[in-house]
Amino acid sequence: LVDSCYRYMFSGCTSLIKSPIIRATSFVGSYCMNSMFQGCSYLYTITVCFTSWPAKAVTSNWVKNVPTTGAFYCPSTLPDERDTKTYGKIPGNWTKMDLTAS
């Protein structure tokens, strides 16, 4: 993904309950998914295909103010990392689910 390509794409969307599958496996630019799902108050499922966390700026604030519980589908090799300061990883109390098992 290139600079800012999905930045703020769904930010504040209260109708989104399930993310589209994020098929990107590598990130070339900065802020690609910055604030992408910020404020999506009914989002309960996110699905990604990347196997390692990108640089902090790529996903910063992407899950800020989403529900406190949900399902995060990803390859089993993606580290189970939580980030409560910049909201740049898996949301705090969400369950990490193996993408290949879904």
XYZ file of N, CA and C in Angstrom:
306
model
N 0.832 -1.178 0.000
C 0.000 0.000 0.000
C 0.879 1.244 0.000
N 0.430 2.275 -0.654
C 1.200 3.513 -0.778
C 0.711 4.553 0.238
N 1.423 5.672 0.331
C 1.110 6.737 1.287
C -0.379 7.070 1.349
N -0.916 7.009 2.545
C -2.268 7.484 2.863
C -3.402 6.881 2.037
N -3.187 5.732 1.411
C -4.197 5.194 0.493
C -5.541 4.875 1.148
N -5.561 4.380 2.377
C -6.820 4.082 3.066
C -7.024 4.968 4.287
N -6.249 6.003 4.396
C -6.311 6.889 5.561
C -7.715 7.476 5.721
N -8.293 7.319 6.885
C -9.633 7.816 7.230
C -10.757 7.214 6.379
N -10.518 6.132 5.668
C -11.506 5.584 4.741
C -12.880 5.343 5.374
N -12.926 4.710 6.525
C -14.195 4.418 7.177
C -14.359 5.183 8.488
N -13.485 6.110 8.760
C -13.485 6.838 10.018
C -14.870 7.411 10.334
N -15.365 7.074 11.516
C -16.652 7.585 11.955
C -17.862 6.881 11.369
N -17.664 5.842 10.594
C -18.778 5.125 9.977
C -19.469 4.254 11.034
N -20.693 4.578 11.366
C -21.411 3.822 12.383
C -22.215 2.670 11.785
N -22.196 2.502 10.478
C -22.900 1.396 9.832
C -21.998 0.198 9.575
N -20.686 0.391 9.678
C -19.734 -0.679 9.385
C -19.652 -1.642 10.565
N -19.990 -2.919 10.336
C -19.900 -3.914 11.400
C -18.802 -4.937 11.121
N -18.395 -5.055 9.872
C -17.370 -6.010 9.460
C -16.482 -5.335 8.428
N -15.178 -5.364 8.658
C -14.271 -4.705 7.719
C -14.194 -5.488 6.414
N -13.856 -4.798 5.328
C -13.515 -5.550 4.125
C -12.207 -6.295 4.425
N -11.920 -7.342 3.696
C -10.661 -8.056 3.899
C -9.525 -7.181 3.404
N -8.577 -6.916 4.271
C -7.412 -6.118 3.879
C -6.380 -7.106 3.356
N -6.289 -7.204 2.038
C -5.452 -8.209 1.395
C -3.984 -7.807 1.258
N -3.668 -6.567 1.555
C -2.282 -6.101 1.453
C -1.373 -6.932 2.341
N -0.203 -7.256 1.819
C 0.780 -8.008 2.599
C 2.049 -7.191 2.831
N 2.160 -6.053 2.168
C 3.322 -5.187 2.377
C 2.883 -3.724 2.279
N 3.694 -2.873 2.859
C 3.360 -1.457 2.952
C 4.552 -0.634 2.492
N 4.362 0.149 1.449
C 5.447 0.950 0.892
C 5.472 2.332 1.526
N 4.318 2.922 1.722
C 4.261 4.292 2.207
C 3.886 4.401 3.671
N 3.786 5.635 4.119
C 3.394 5.929 5.494
C 1.894 6.206 5.566
N 1.335 6.035 6.722
C -0.055 6.382 7.009
C -1.071 5.633 6.143
N -0.700 4.503 5.577
C -1.593 3.745 4.687
C -2.976 3.519 5.281
N -3.012 3.075 6.529
C -4.288 2.762 7.164
C -4.524 3.604 8.409
N -3.836 4.724 8.501
C -3.973 5.634 9.640
C -5.435 6.037 9.800
N -5.982 5.835 10.994
C -7.354 6.228 11.345
C -8.422 5.573 10.472
N -8.101 4.475 9.839
C -9.016 3.815 8.898
C -10.364 3.451 9.513
N -10.374 2.877 10.718
C -11.622 2.469 11.368
C -11.928 3.289 12.616
N -11.227 4.382 12.806
C -11.402 5.210 13.995
C -12.864 5.625 14.144
N -13.428 5.376 15.318
C -14.793 5.795 15.586
C -15.879 4.924 14.972
N -15.521 3.780 14.425
C -16.524 2.855 13.886
C -17.133 2.100 15.065
N -18.140 2.674 15.642
C -18.660 2.219 16.928
C -19.408 0.887 16.905
N -19.665 0.332 15.728
C -20.324 -0.973 15.639
C -19.457 -2.009 14.935
N -18.188 -1.707 14.739
C -17.269 -2.624 14.068
C -16.882 -3.744 15.023
N -17.189 -4.983 14.659
C -16.899 -6.123 15.522
C -15.990 -7.166 14.876
N -15.646 -6.975 13.609
C -14.781 -7.932 12.923
C -13.839 -7.191 11.985
N -12.538 -7.499 12.094
C -11.531 -6.974 11.173
C -10.764 -8.168 10.632
N -10.518 -8.167 9.320
C -9.770 -9.253 8.685
C -8.606 -8.669 7.894
N -7.391 -9.155 8.185
C -6.187 -8.697 7.491
C -5.391 -9.894 6.982
N -4.550 -9.655 5.980
C -3.722 -10.725 5.406
C -2.233 -10.536 5.669
N -1.828 -9.417 6.255
C -0.395 -9.219 6.486
C 0.091 -10.104 7.630
N 1.374 -10.461 7.580
C 1.939 -11.404 8.547
C 2.904 -10.760 9.541
N 3.155 -9.470 9.378
C 3.981 -8.739 10.341
C 3.419 -7.326 10.448
N 3.616 -6.719 11.608
C 3.103 -5.373 11.821
C 3.966 -4.361 11.075
N 3.334 -3.450 10.342
C 4.087 -2.420 9.624
C 4.613 -1.361 10.595
N 5.349 -0.421 10.071
C 5.846 0.698 10.876
C 4.671 1.374 11.578
N 4.923 1.927 12.742
C 3.881 2.510 13.585
C 2.959 3.482 12.846
N 3.485 4.341 12.011
C 2.672 5.356 11.340
C 1.664 4.755 10.367
N 1.912 3.559 9.890
C 1.018 2.932 8.905
C -0.364 2.677 9.489
N -0.439 2.179 10.711
C -1.725 1.829 11.316
C -2.090 2.667 12.543
N -1.400 3.755 12.783
C -1.708 4.527 13.993
C -3.169 4.989 13.985
N -3.788 4.852 15.120
C -5.190 5.232 15.340
C -6.196 4.481 14.477
N -5.784 3.419 13.826
C -6.713 2.754 12.910
C -7.873 2.081 13.632
N -7.725 1.733 14.913
C -8.817 1.110 15.666
C -9.196 1.915 16.908
N -8.928 3.197 16.892
C -9.280 4.045 18.026
C -10.802 4.198 18.085
N -11.344 4.010 19.288
C -12.781 4.159 19.532
C -13.651 3.162 18.763
N -13.147 1.939 18.622
C -13.989 0.848 18.130
C -14.528 0.127 19.370
N -15.494 -0.791 19.232
C -16.008 -1.499 20.402
C -14.893 -2.198 21.195
N -15.144 -2.447 22.451
C -14.128 -3.036 23.317
C -13.909 -4.522 23.059
N -14.846 -5.188 22.412
C -14.665 -6.602 22.073
C -14.995 -6.831 20.606
N -14.361 -7.842 20.034
C -14.595 -8.187 18.644
C -13.658 -9.303 18.233
N -13.646 -9.617 16.946
C -12.800 -10.679 16.406
C -11.837 -10.083 15.381
N -10.566 -10.412 15.531
C -9.516 -9.923 14.630
C -8.963 -11.133 13.889
N -9.359 -11.300 12.615
C -8.910 -12.425 11.800
C -7.628 -12.049 11.070
N -6.623 -12.919 11.188
C -5.325 -12.658 10.575
C -4.569 -13.973 10.430
N -3.490 -13.979 9.628
C -2.662 -15.183 9.571
C -2.120 -15.502 10.966
N -1.968 -16.757 11.261
C -1.496 -17.164 12.592
C -0.101 -16.629 12.900
N 0.661 -16.282 11.870
C 2.020 -15.787 12.067
C 2.085 -14.307 12.461
N 0.973 -13.590 12.371
C 0.971 -12.186 12.806
C 1.071 -12.149 14.319
N 2.087 -11.470 14.855
C 2.232 -11.412 16.313
C 0.995 -10.830 16.994
N 0.631 -11.405 18.111
C -0.518 -10.948 18.889
C -0.077 -9.757 19.726
N -0.080 -8.596 19.114
C 0.374 -7.382 19.775
C -0.791 -6.425 19.972
N -0.837 -5.846 21.166
C -1.880 -4.883 21.521
C -1.209 -3.539 21.750
N -1.880 -2.478 21.362
C -1.313 -1.143 21.500
C -2.416 -0.209 21.962
N -2.399 0.155 23.238
C -3.450 1.006 23.773
C -3.099 2.491 23.766
N -1.906 2.826 23.300
C -1.518 4.239 23.255
C -1.786 4.864 21.893
N -1.383 4.196 20.820
C -1.610 4.758 19.487
C -2.637 3.961 18.701
N -3.226 2.947 19.327
C -4.266 2.134 18.701
C -3.831 1.624 17.331
N -2.594 1.131 17.277
C -2.021 0.726 16.004
C -1.905 -0.762 15.771
N -2.462 -1.557 16.654
C -2.347 -3.017 16.500
C -3.735 -3.635 16.690
N -3.805 -4.797 17.335
C -5.086 -5.448 17.595
C -5.774 -4.713 18.750
N -7.073 -4.404 18.611
C -7.764 -3.735 19.713
C -7.633 -4.542 21.008
N -7.480 -3.847 22.125
C -7.182 -4.422 23.422
C -7.818 -5.733 23.817
N -9.124 -5.826 23.865
C -9.797 -7.033 24.324
C -10.357 -7.891 23.199
N -9.968 -7.611 21.983
C -10.466 -8.401 20.860
C -9.774 -9.758 20.838
N -10.452 -10.730 20.246
C -9.909 -12.077 20.134
C -9.202 -12.226 18.797
N -7.940 -12.648 18.864
C -7.177 -12.917 17.643
C -7.605 -14.274 17.122
N -8.034 -14.314 15.862
C -8.520 -15.543 15.241
C -7.652 -15.884 14.037
N -7.377 -17.167 13.839
C -6.573 -17.626 12.708
C -7.385 -17.495 11.424
N -6.889 -16.705 10.512
C -7.565 -16.458 9.235
C -7.782 -17.747 8.448
N -6.836 -18.657 8.488
C -6.947 -19.897 7.713
C -7.985 -20.844 8.296
N -8.394 -20.631 9.531
C -9.385 -21.505 10.149
C -10.811 -21.006 9.937
N -10.937 -19.791 9.393
C -12.279 -19.220 9.244
C -12.953 -19.672 7.967
